[in-house]
GROMACS .gro file of C-alpha atoms in nm:
model
  258
    1MET     CA    1 -19.779 -12.002   8.937
    2TYR     CA    2 -20.100 -12.234   8.922
    3GLN     CA    3 -20.463 -12.071   9.009
    4LEU     CA    4 -20.604 -12.250   9.334
    5LEU     CA    5 -20.980 -12.366   9.407
    6ASP     CA    6 -21.210 -12.082   9.511
    7PRO     CA    7 -21.262 -12.049   9.769
    8THR     CA    8 -21.603 -11.907   9.787
    9ARG     CA    9 -21.721 -12.160   9.605
   10PHE     CA   10 -21.667 -12.365   9.894
   11VAL     CA   11 -21.983 -12.582   9.979
   12VAL     CA   12 -21.834 -12.815  10.320
   13PHE     CA   13 -22.045 -13.111  10.500
   14ILE     CA   14 -21.870 -13.105  10.807
   15THR     CA   15 -21.903 -13.383  11.101
   16GLY     CA   16 -21.811 -13.300  11.432
   17ALA     CA   17 -21.856 -12.943  11.439
   18THR     CA   18 -21.932 -12.869  11.787
   19SER     CA   19 -21.542 -12.832  11.864
   20GLY     CA   20 -21.245 -12.928  11.783
   21PHE     CA   21 -21.156 -12.961  11.435
   22GLY     CA   22 -21.408 -12.974  11.314
   23ALA     CA   23 -21.553 -12.629  11.471
   24ALA     CA   24 -21.263 -12.488  11.349
   25ALA     CA   25 -21.277 -12.574  10.990
   26ALA     CA   26 -21.637 -12.463  11.017
   27ARG     CA   27 -21.373 -12.131  11.095
   28ARG     CA   28 -21.203 -12.142  10.853
   29TYR     CA   29 -21.374 -12.180  10.554
   30VAL     CA   30 -21.700 -11.955  10.645
   31ALA     CA   31 -21.406 -11.664  10.638
   32ALA     CA   32 -21.246 -11.747  10.358
   33GLY     CA   33 -21.624 -11.721  10.252
   34GLY     CA   34 -21.795 -12.036  10.203
   35LYS     CA   35 -22.077 -12.206  10.290
   36VAL     CA   36 -22.082 -12.499  10.535
   37ILE     CA   37 -22.340 -12.777  10.717
   38ALA     CA   38 -22.210 -12.785  11.051
   39THR     CA   39 -22.367 -13.131  11.166
   40GLY     CA   40 -22.359 -13.292  11.551
   41ARG     CA   41 -22.466 -13.467  11.910
   42ARG     CA   42 -22.438 -13.098  12.082
   43GLY     CA   43 -22.769 -12.911  11.989
   44ASP     CA   44 -22.611 -12.539  12.174
   45ARG     CA   45 -22.314 -12.566  12.078
   46LEU     CA   46 -22.381 -12.571  11.700
   47GLU     CA   47 -22.687 -12.277  11.803
   48ALA     CA   48 -22.353 -12.097  11.858
   49LEU     CA   49 -22.110 -12.152  11.568
   50GLN     CA   50 -22.456 -12.067  11.351
   51GLN     CA   51 -22.439 -11.732  11.533
   52GLU     CA   52 -22.117 -11.614  11.518
   53LEU     CA   53 -22.098 -11.762  11.169
   54GLY     CA   54 -22.466 -11.649  10.993
   55ALA     CA   55 -22.690 -11.866  10.924
   56ASP     CA   56 -22.656 -11.728  10.581
   57ASN     CA   57 -22.282 -11.904  10.593
   58CYS     CA   58 -22.360 -12.185  10.821
   59HIS     CA   59 -22.698 -12.438  10.888
   60ILE     CA   60 -22.614 -12.677  11.104
   61ILE     CA   61 -22.784 -13.009  11.152
   62GLU     CA   62 -22.769 -13.187  11.509
   63LEU     CA   63 -22.685 -13.549  11.410
   64ASP     CA   64 -22.477 -13.880  11.571
   65VAL     CA   65 -22.321 -14.026  11.268
   66ARG     CA   66 -22.342 -14.374  11.414
   67ASP     CA   67 -22.698 -14.344  11.309
   68ARG     CA   68 -22.753 -14.380  10.992
   69ALA     CA   69 -23.151 -14.370  10.907
   70ALA     CA   70 -23.098 -14.016  11.043
   71MET     CA   71 -22.788 -13.965  10.873
   72GLU     CA   72 -23.044 -14.073  10.545
   73ARG     CA   73 -23.342 -13.790  10.622
   74ALA     CA   74 -23.035 -13.521  10.690
   75ILE     CA   75 -22.887 -13.517  10.398
   76ALA     CA   76 -23.207 -13.554  10.164
   77ALA     CA   77 -23.360 -13.226  10.317
   78ILE     CA   78 -23.050 -12.955  10.318
   79PRO     CA   79 -23.246 -12.713  10.209
   80ALA     CA   80 -23.072 -12.499   9.896
   81PRO     CA   81 -22.834 -12.341   9.898
   82PHE     CA   82 -22.646 -12.580  10.089
   83ASP     CA   83 -22.702 -12.857   9.878
   84GLY     CA   84 -22.474 -12.800   9.667
   85ILE     CA   85 -22.176 -12.948   9.847
   86ASN     CA   86 -21.912 -13.061   9.727
   87VAL     CA   87 -21.672 -13.105   9.959
   88VAL     CA   88 -21.734 -13.367  10.277
   89LEU     CA   89 -21.505 -13.356  10.574
   90ALA     CA   90 -21.586 -13.676  10.747
   91ASN     CA   91 -21.399 -13.582  11.078
   92ALA     CA   92 -21.635 -13.692  11.392
   93GLY     CA   93 -21.436 -13.964  11.518
   94LEU     CA   94 -21.321 -14.019  11.932
   95ALA     CA   95 -21.104 -14.215  12.178
   96LEU     CA   96 -21.232 -14.415  12.474
   97GLY     CA   97 -21.002 -14.496  12.771
   98LEU     CA   98 -20.646 -14.618  12.711
   99GLN     CA   99 -20.647 -14.926  12.924
  100PRO     CA  100 -20.468 -15.204  12.835
  101ALA     CA  101 -20.688 -15.483  12.526
  102ALA     CA  102 -20.726 -15.730  12.840
  103GLU     CA  103 -20.859 -15.529  13.114
  104ALA     CA  104 -21.078 -15.199  12.855
  105ASP     CA  105 -21.422 -15.145  12.865
  106LEU     CA  106 -21.597 -15.322  12.601
  107ASP     CA  107 -21.884 -15.031  12.535
  108ASP     CA  108 -21.565 -14.808  12.438
  109TRP     CA  109 -21.426 -15.041  12.200
  110GLN     CA  110 -21.798 -15.059  12.008
  111THR     CA  111 -21.867 -14.654  12.063
  112MET     CA  112 -21.554 -14.638  11.816
  113ILE     CA  113 -21.611 -14.901  11.617
  114ASP     CA  114 -21.944 -14.762  11.591
  115THR     CA  115 -21.800 -14.422  11.558
  116ASN     CA  116 -21.486 -14.390  11.341
  117ILE     CA  117 -21.547 -14.623  11.113
  118SER     CA  118 -21.950 -14.647  11.087
  119GLY     CA  119 -21.992 -14.322  11.106
  120LEU     CA  120 -21.787 -14.231  10.877
  121VAL     CA  121 -21.799 -14.482  10.647
  122TYR     CA  122 -22.206 -14.365  10.643
  123THR     CA  123 -22.101 -14.020  10.578
  124VAL     CA  124 -21.878 -14.075  10.254
  125ARG     CA  125 -22.166 -14.311  10.091
  126LEU     CA  126 -22.466 -14.086  10.169
  127LEU     CA  127 -22.226 -13.791  10.019
  128LEU     CA  128 -22.090 -13.925   9.763
  129PRO     CA  129 -22.317 -14.024   9.489
  130GLY     CA  130 -22.372 -13.610   9.479
  131LEU     CA  131 -22.095 -13.506   9.403
  132ILE     CA  132 -22.024 -13.697   9.156
  133GLU     CA  133 -22.341 -13.569   8.959
  134ARG     CA  134 -22.261 -13.222   9.058
  135GLY     CA  135 -21.949 -13.278   8.911
  136GLY     CA  136 -21.662 -13.340   9.124
  137GLY     CA  137 -21.567 -13.242   9.451
  138HIS     CA  138 -21.341 -13.335   9.730
  139VAL     CA  139 -21.381 -13.580  10.034
  140VAL     CA  140 -21.145 -13.521  10.340
  141THR     CA  141 -21.116 -13.785  10.674
  142LEU     CA  142 -21.016 -13.801  10.948
  143GLY     CA  143 -20.725 -14.037  11.003
  144SER     CA  144 -20.432 -13.994  11.291
  145VAL     CA  145 -20.075 -14.080  11.324
  146ALA     CA  146 -20.209 -14.346  11.610
  147GLY     CA  147 -20.358 -14.568  11.295
  148GLU     CA  148 -20.019 -14.600  11.168
  149PHE     CA  149 -19.794 -14.626  11.496
  150ALA     CA  150 -19.919 -14.840  11.746
  151TYR     CA  151 -19.928 -14.697  12.161
  152PRO     CA  152 -20.016 -14.912  12.458
  153GLY     CA  153 -20.392 -14.898  12.445
  154GLY     CA  154 -20.456 -14.769  12.191
  155SER     CA  155 -20.552 -15.102  12.045
  156VAL     CA  156 -20.929 -15.004  11.885
  157TYR     CA  157 -20.868 -14.628  11.785
  158GLY     CA  158 -20.560 -14.699  11.641
  159ALA     CA  159 -20.716 -14.993  11.454
  160SER     CA  160 -20.976 -14.787  11.382
  161LYS     CA  161 -20.783 -14.497  11.222
  162ALA     CA  162 -20.582 -14.759  11.003
  163PHE     CA  163 -20.949 -14.851  10.852
  164VAL     CA  164 -20.964 -14.506  10.795
  165ARG     CA  165 -20.649 -14.379  10.597
  166HIS     CA  166 -20.729 -14.666  10.391
  167PHE     CA  167 -21.060 -14.641  10.358
  168ALA     CA  168 -20.921 -14.346  10.177
  169LEU     CA  169 -20.684 -14.447   9.988
  170ASN     CA  170 -20.927 -14.759   9.780
  171LEU     CA  171 -21.148 -14.451   9.734
  172ARG     CA  172 -20.897 -14.288   9.538
  173SER     CA  173 -20.905 -14.586   9.332
  174ASP     CA  174 -21.298 -14.636   9.316
  175LEU     CA  175 -21.303 -14.281   9.230
  176GLN     CA  176 -21.119 -14.262   8.889
  177GLY     CA  177 -21.249 -14.074   8.590
  178LYS     CA  178 -21.515 -13.881   8.880
  179ASN     CA  179 -21.339 -13.564   8.935
  180VAL     CA  180 -21.377 -13.696   9.313
  181ARG     CA  181 -21.025 -13.593   9.548
  182VAL     CA  182 -21.036 -13.775   9.875
  183THR     CA  183 -20.771 -13.684  10.117
  184ASP     CA  184 -20.658 -13.816  10.501
  185ILE     CA  185 -20.554 -13.614  10.710
  186GLU     CA  186 -20.331 -13.783  11.015
  187PRO     CA  187 -20.284 -13.569  11.346
  188GLY     CA  188 -20.049 -13.633  11.606
  189LEU     CA  189 -20.013 -13.467  11.928
  190THR     CA  190 -20.344 -13.153  11.888
  191GLU     CA  191 -20.452 -12.936  12.239
  192THR     CA  192 -20.861 -12.987  12.136
  193GLU     CA  193 -21.118 -13.158  12.383
  194PHE     CA  194 -21.003 -13.520  12.218
  195SER     CA  195 -20.798 -13.629  12.623
  196LEU     CA  196 -21.091 -13.507  12.783
  197VAL     CA  197 -21.340 -13.678  12.603
  198ARG     CA  198 -21.085 -13.983  12.590
  199PHE     CA  199 -21.064 -13.950  12.975
  200LYS     CA  200 -21.484 -13.905  13.016
  201GLY     CA  201 -21.428 -13.609  13.160
  202ASP     CA  202 -21.125 -13.548  13.331
  203GLU     CA  203 -20.919 -13.309  13.332
  204ASP     CA  204 -20.614 -13.417  13.495
  205LYS     CA  205 -20.617 -13.718  13.368
  206ALA     CA  206 -20.711 -13.510  13.020
  207SER     CA  207 -20.403 -13.227  13.078
  208LYS     CA  208 -20.114 -13.476  13.103
  209PRO     CA  209 -20.068 -13.559  12.730
  210TYR     CA  210 -19.996 -13.190  12.695
  211SER     CA  211 -19.832 -13.057  12.985
  212GLY     CA  212 -19.428 -12.986  12.955
  213THR     CA  213 -19.449 -12.931  12.582
  214LYS     CA  214 -19.613 -12.728  12.277
  215ALA     CA  215 -19.875 -12.938  12.142
  216MET     CA  216 -20.078 -12.855  11.739
  217THR     CA  217 -20.387 -12.662  11.775
  218ALA     CA  218 -20.734 -12.734  11.640
  219GLU     CA  219 -20.631 -12.443  11.335
  220ASP     CA  220 -20.356 -12.568  11.209
  221ILE     CA  221 -20.511 -12.875  11.086
  222ALA     CA  222 -20.774 -12.614  10.988
  223GLU     CA  223 -20.512 -12.480  10.788
  224SER     CA  224 -20.380 -12.831  10.632
  225ILE     CA  225 -20.768 -12.969  10.508
  226PHE     CA  226 -20.855 -12.561  10.380
  227TRP     CA  227 -20.515 -12.641  10.227
  228VAL     CA  228 -20.537 -12.943  10.006
  229THR     CA  229 -20.928 -12.865   9.934
  230SER     CA  230 -20.803 -12.546   9.794
  231LEU     CA  231 -20.491 -12.750   9.526
  232PRO     CA  232 -20.584 -12.731   9.209
  233GLU     CA  233 -20.853 -13.017   9.067
  234HIS     CA  234 -20.576 -13.249   8.888
  235VAL     CA  235 -20.408 -13.230   9.238
  236ASN     CA  236 -20.522 -13.468   9.485
  237VAL     CA  237 -20.321 -13.514   9.832
  238ASN     CA  238 -20.329 -13.860   9.949
  239LYS     CA  239 -20.273 -13.786  10.301
  240ILE     CA  240 -20.070 -13.544  10.565
  241GLN     CA  241 -19.944 -13.690  10.843
  242MET     CA  242 -19.889 -13.392  11.133
  243MET     CA  243 -19.657 -13.367  11.429
  244ALA     CA  244 -19.602 -13.164  11.671
  245THR     CA  245 -19.250 -13.060  11.665
  246THR     CA  246 -19.193 -13.180  12.032
  247GLN     CA  247 -19.345 -13.514  11.908
  248ALA     CA  248 -19.140 -13.767  11.769
  249ILE     CA  249 -19.161 -14.128  11.720
  250GLY     CA  250 -19.062 -14.360  12.001
  251PRO     CA  251 -18.818 -14.641  12.094
  252PHE     CA  252 -18.928 -15.011  12.009
  253ASP     CA  253 -19.101 -15.140  12.308
  254ILE     CA  254 -18.952 -15.387  12.460
  255TYR     CA  255 -18.999 -15.670  12.717
  256ARG     CA  256 -18.775 -15.760  12.982
  257GLU     CA  257 -18.808 -16.061  13.222
  258GLY     CA  258 -18.689 -16.016  13.540
   0.00000   0.00000   0.00000
């Protein structure tokens, strides 16, 4: 049996750590003995997370990934020992609305593009040089099954996640010889705040996707993130696509007149 990487040596930079996958991943890495830099827009939640995990294990930065200049300043100011980052979890992202394209809110589309694409690109580009200088590491991006399988109302969200998938695969080529691994995690139905954000706080609408079924949890996804980063350095998992057992790919949507 080959030797897994020592999780006590992980120093993980996480975007979108105030809830969902990001918060669950922070807890998983700290539980294994690692350290995390937890970032997000909601300072109160970051403070609660730091109190839970301990300041020696969790450094927090209130930050919006869409603000490139703020990202640059924050990354440059990370103190030791948290500055020895070797895992980057580019997790921040969201979906807004589910209207047909001709009725969708352009501001919602722009927010998804700015967060899911630009914010991810800023995160990865600003942290990659450090990973390379320190001898290697791992970049984990958060895609979605929506990046491969289309559904009504998912036009820009799905397109943004398709970008994430191909960005991750292209990074693999660019990083040959640098000892930096890249994995895209592509979850399906997972019960987090995702739908509550998508439907802008409407709890009735947000609960419907999970009604009568058993969705995955944030902890399920965090465990997969932890696993791929714990594999020996010579092993790179390009992508993991995950669905709840109760979810599958549907039939073709065929429009019929009359």
